[in-house]
Amino acid sequence: MRTYDFAPLYRATVGFDQIADLMDRVLATDNSANNSYPPYNIEKTDDDAYRISIAVAGFSDADLGVEVKEKSLIVSAKKADEQDKTYLHRGIATRAFERRFHLADHVVVTGASHVDGMLHIDLVREVPEALKPRRIEIANQKAIETDVVDAKAVN
């Protein structure tokens, strides 16, 4: 397992600590053994819209939890104990899980639905007007000069 030292990044930059923290989180979660369960897709549905689809076969709506906390989307599931059932073969995994997705600035969760064993979570990037690019008109120098009156001509 490789470890990376981000100390030079902290020494040479100001305000980029979130990027280093994000890289630390990605590297830490990449190495976990439980990284492949449950399977999921991240889809771009529009210019500023996304959908996360998670395979949650065997879980009901009551077993699932979707929460946004500190710029992270946390999806969790816990199946109620089924002590009275005896399985001859158990191939459908219904083990508890918690999956975290780090959300970028201005990305908000707009809804979630559970259809046919798939949990769909819709997200939208809502950039505030103050941060959107705007066009600045360039004034014509000749128009400005014609509006100026010569001070000697007035006196």
mmCIF file of C-alpha atoms in Angstrom:
data_model
loop_
_atom_site.group_PDB
_atom_site.id
_atom_site.type_symbol
_atom_site.label_atom_id
_atom_site.label_comp_id
_atom_site.label_asym_id
_atom_site.label_seq_id
_atom_site.Cartn_x
_atom_site.Cartn_y
_atom_site.Cartn_z
ATOM 1 C CA MET A 1 0.000 0.000 0.000
ATOM 2 C CA ARG A 2 1.341 3.413 -0.957
ATOM 3 C CA THR A 3 1.089 6.412 1.286
ATOM 4 C CA TYR A 4 1.383 9.951 0.042
ATOM 5 C CA ASP A 5 2.692 12.925 1.978
ATOM 6 C CA PHE A 6 0.743 16.093 1.207
ATOM 7 C CA ALA A 7 2.859 18.297 3.492
ATOM 8 C CA PRO A 8 4.562 20.085 0.554
ATOM 9 C CA LEU A 9 1.131 20.982 -0.792
ATOM 10 C CA TYR A 10 0.143 22.520 2.534
ATOM 11 C CA ARG A 11 3.424 24.502 2.696
ATOM 12 C CA ALA A 12 3.178 25.934 -0.819
ATOM 13 C CA THR A 13 -0.515 26.800 -1.129
ATOM 14 C CA VAL A 14 -3.208 28.696 0.674
ATOM 15 C CA GLY A 15 -6.839 27.632 0.527
ATOM 16 C CA PHE A 16 -6.281 24.315 -1.260
ATOM 17 C CA ASP A 17 -6.431 22.201 1.883
ATOM 18 C CA GLN A 18 -9.853 20.867 0.818
ATOM 19 C CA ILE A 19 -8.263 19.256 -2.254
ATOM 20 C CA ALA A 20 -5.640 17.500 -0.150
ATOM 21 C CA ASP A 21 -8.311 16.371 2.314
ATOM 22 C CA LEU A 22 -10.383 15.025 -0.576
ATOM 23 C CA MET A 23 -7.386 13.101 -1.925
ATOM 24 C CA ASP A 24 -6.746 11.670 1.565
ATOM 25 C CA ARG A 25 -10.382 10.512 1.788
ATOM 26 C CA VAL A 26 -10.311 8.939 -1.675
ATOM 27 C CA LEU A 27 -7.099 7.058 -0.951
ATOM 28 C CA ALA A 28 -8.423 5.887 2.423
ATOM 29 C CA THR A 29 -11.730 4.608 1.018
ATOM 30 C CA ASP A 30 -10.072 3.055 -2.047
ATOM 31 C CA ASN A 31 -8.206 0.613 0.149
ATOM 32 C CA SER A 32 -11.167 -0.620 2.149
ATOM 33 C CA ALA A 33 -12.259 -4.217 1.597
ATOM 34 C CA ASN A 34 -15.949 -3.284 1.565
ATOM 35 C CA ASN A 35 -15.552 -0.873 -1.354
ATOM 36 C CA SER A 36 -17.504 -2.910 -3.913
ATOM 37 C CA TYR A 37 -20.748 -3.423 -1.971
ATOM 38 C CA PRO A 38 -23.291 -2.355 -2.953
ATOM 39 C CA PRO A 39 -22.671 -1.732 -6.651
ATOM 40 C CA TYR A 40 -23.561 1.753 -7.902
ATOM 41 C CA ASN A 41 -23.499 4.043 -10.947
ATOM 42 C CA ILE A 42 -22.927 7.792 -11.154
ATOM 43 C CA GLU A 43 -24.579 9.262 -14.229
ATOM 44 C CA LYS A 44 -24.543 12.774 -15.680
ATOM 45 C CA THR A 45 -28.128 13.448 -16.778
ATOM 46 C CA ASP A 46 -27.744 17.104 -17.846
ATOM 47 C CA ASP A 47 -25.117 19.874 -17.834
ATOM 48 C CA ASP A 48 -25.599 20.465 -14.103
ATOM 49 C CA ALA A 49 -27.575 17.352 -13.072
ATOM 50 C CA TYR A 50 -26.418 13.968 -11.824
ATOM 51 C CA ARG A 51 -27.965 10.694 -10.661
ATOM 52 C CA ILE A 52 -26.485 8.104 -8.337
ATOM 53 C CA SER A 53 -28.093 4.663 -8.705
ATOM 54 C CA ILE A 54 -27.366 2.046 -6.048
ATOM 55 C CA ALA A 55 -28.406 -1.618 -6.272
ATOM 56 C CA VAL A 56 -30.286 -2.311 -3.037
ATOM 57 C CA ALA A 57 -32.069 -5.597 -3.787
ATOM 58 C CA GLY A 58 -33.712 -7.042 -0.696
ATOM 59 C CA PHE A 59 -34.005 -3.724 1.172
ATOM 60 C CA SER A 60 -37.293 -1.914 1.741
ATOM 61 C CA ASP A 61 -37.767 1.856 1.970
ATOM 62 C CA ALA A 62 -37.768 1.569 5.763
ATOM 63 C CA ASP A 63 -34.365 -0.174 5.713
ATOM 64 C CA LEU A 64 -32.681 2.611 3.696
ATOM 65 C CA GLY A 65 -31.375 5.977 4.845
ATOM 66 C CA VAL A 66 -30.222 8.935 2.738
ATOM 67 C CA GLU A 67 -28.668 11.904 4.543
ATOM 68 C CA VAL A 68 -26.636 14.979 3.611
ATOM 69 C CA LYS A 69 -24.183 16.028 6.294
ATOM 70 C CA GLU A 70 -21.188 18.376 6.049
ATOM 71 C CA LYS A 71 -20.937 18.302 2.221
ATOM 72 C CA SER A 72 -21.236 14.508 2.157
ATOM 73 C CA LEU A 73 -24.083 12.334 0.926
ATOM 74 C CA ILE A 74 -24.408 9.316 3.221
ATOM 75 C CA VAL A 75 -26.432 6.326 2.035
ATOM 76 C CA SER A 76 -26.936 3.563 4.572
ATOM 77 C CA ALA A 77 -28.985 0.404 4.927
ATOM 78 C CA LYS A 78 -29.660 -2.021 7.734
ATOM 79 C CA LYS A 79 -31.928 -5.008 7.342
ATOM 80 C CA ALA A 80 -34.045 -6.055 10.288
ATOM 81 C CA ASP A 81 -33.008 -9.411 11.769
ATOM 82 C CA GLU A 82 -34.876 -12.358 10.276
ATOM 83 C CA GLN A 83 -34.340 -14.956 12.989
ATOM 84 C CA ASP A 84 -37.388 -17.061 12.129
ATOM 85 C CA LYS A 85 -36.229 -17.857 8.553
ATOM 86 C CA THR A 86 -34.134 -20.855 7.566
ATOM 87 C CA TYR A 87 -32.271 -20.562 4.268
ATOM 88 C CA LEU A 88 -31.115 -23.514 2.188
ATOM 89 C CA HIS A 89 -29.136 -21.105 0.000
ATOM 90 C CA ARG A 90 -28.631 -17.402 0.624
ATOM 91 C CA GLY A 91 -27.242 -15.624 -2.443
ATOM 92 C CA ILE A 92 -28.795 -12.168 -2.000
ATOM 93 C CA ALA A 93 -26.569 -10.045 0.178
ATOM 94 C CA THR A 94 -28.556 -7.893 2.565
ATOM 95 C CA ARG A 95 -25.712 -6.954 4.865
ATOM 96 C CA ALA A 96 -25.677 -3.493 6.352
ATOM 97 C CA PHE A 97 -23.665 -0.850 4.519
ATOM 98 C CA GLU A 98 -22.805 2.810 4.547
ATOM 99 C CA ARG A 99 -21.595 4.528 1.386
ATOM 100 C CA ARG A 100 -20.345 8.145 1.368
ATOM 101 C CA PHE A 101 -20.139 10.513 -1.578
ATOM 102 C CA HIS A 102 -18.356 13.842 -1.141
ATOM 103 C CA LEU A 103 -20.398 16.639 -2.735
ATOM 104 C CA ALA A 104 -18.774 19.560 -4.544
ATOM 105 C CA ASP A 105 -19.677 23.137 -3.697
ATOM 106 C CA HIS A 106 -23.217 24.111 -4.732
ATOM 107 C CA VAL A 107 -24.316 20.497 -5.414
ATOM 108 C CA VAL A 108 -27.616 19.712 -3.683
ATOM 109 C CA VAL A 109 -29.699 16.551 -3.451
ATOM 110 C CA THR A 110 -33.088 17.152 -5.070
ATOM 111 C CA GLY A 111 -34.736 13.802 -4.423
ATOM 112 C CA ALA A 112 -34.499 10.053 -4.001
ATOM 113 C CA SER A 113 -36.623 7.167 -5.230
ATOM 114 C CA HIS A 114 -36.588 3.404 -4.682
ATOM 115 C CA VAL A 115 -37.814 1.487 -7.732
ATOM 116 C CA ASP A 116 -37.270 -2.161 -8.724
ATOM 117 C CA GLY A 117 -34.427 -2.760 -6.270
ATOM 118 C CA MET A 118 -32.572 0.410 -7.279
ATOM 119 C CA LEU A 119 -32.154 3.504 -5.116
ATOM 120 C CA HIS A 120 -31.911 6.592 -7.347
ATOM 121 C CA ILE A 121 -30.606 9.850 -5.859
ATOM 122 C CA ASP A 122 -30.864 12.982 -8.006
ATOM 123 C CA LEU A 123 -28.429 15.867 -7.574
ATOM 124 C CA VAL A 124 -28.159 19.319 -9.159
ATOM 125 C CA ARG A 125 -25.376 21.892 -9.200
ATOM 126 C CA GLU A 126 -26.959 25.251 -8.364
ATOM 127 C CA VAL A 127 -24.353 27.955 -8.934
ATOM 128 C CA PRO A 128 -25.371 31.284 -7.346
ATOM 129 C CA GLU A 129 -25.835 34.254 -9.698
ATOM 130 C CA ALA A 130 -22.883 36.054 -8.108
ATOM 131 C CA LEU A 131 -20.543 33.233 -9.201
ATOM 132 C CA LYS A 132 -21.845 32.851 -12.746
ATOM 133 C CA PRO A 133 -19.851 34.458 -15.556
ATOM 134 C CA ARG A 134 -21.222 37.779 -16.755
ATOM 135 C CA ARG A 135 -20.477 39.896 -19.784
ATOM 136 C CA ILE A 136 -19.059 43.379 -19.259
ATOM 137 C CA GLU A 137 -19.922 46.001 -21.885
ATOM 138 C CA ILE A 138 -16.960 47.892 -23.296
ATOM 139 C CA ALA A 139 -17.575 51.624 -23.616
ATOM 140 C CA ASN A 140 -16.727 53.330 -26.912
ATOM 141 C CA GLN A 141 -14.047 56.013 -26.372
ATOM 142 C CA LYS A 142 -15.441 58.299 -29.120
ATOM 143 C CA ALA A 143 -18.880 58.345 -27.531
ATOM 144 C CA ILE A 144 -17.355 59.487 -24.257
ATOM 145 C CA GLU A 145 -15.348 62.272 -25.950
ATOM 146 C CA THR A 146 -18.414 63.761 -27.681
ATOM 147 C CA ASP A 147 -20.206 64.105 -24.363
ATOM 148 C CA VAL A 148 -17.319 66.075 -22.810
ATOM 149 C CA VAL A 149 -17.613 69.839 -23.207
ATOM 150 C CA ASP A 150 -14.436 71.854 -23.680
ATOM 151 C CA ALA A 151 -13.961 74.004 -20.567
ATOM 152 C CA LYS A 152 -12.413 76.903 -22.574
ATOM 153 C CA ALA A 153 -15.381 77.061 -24.927
ATOM 154 C CA VAL A 154 -17.808 77.442 -22.042
ATOM 155 C CA ASN A 155 -15.887 80.295 -20.395
#
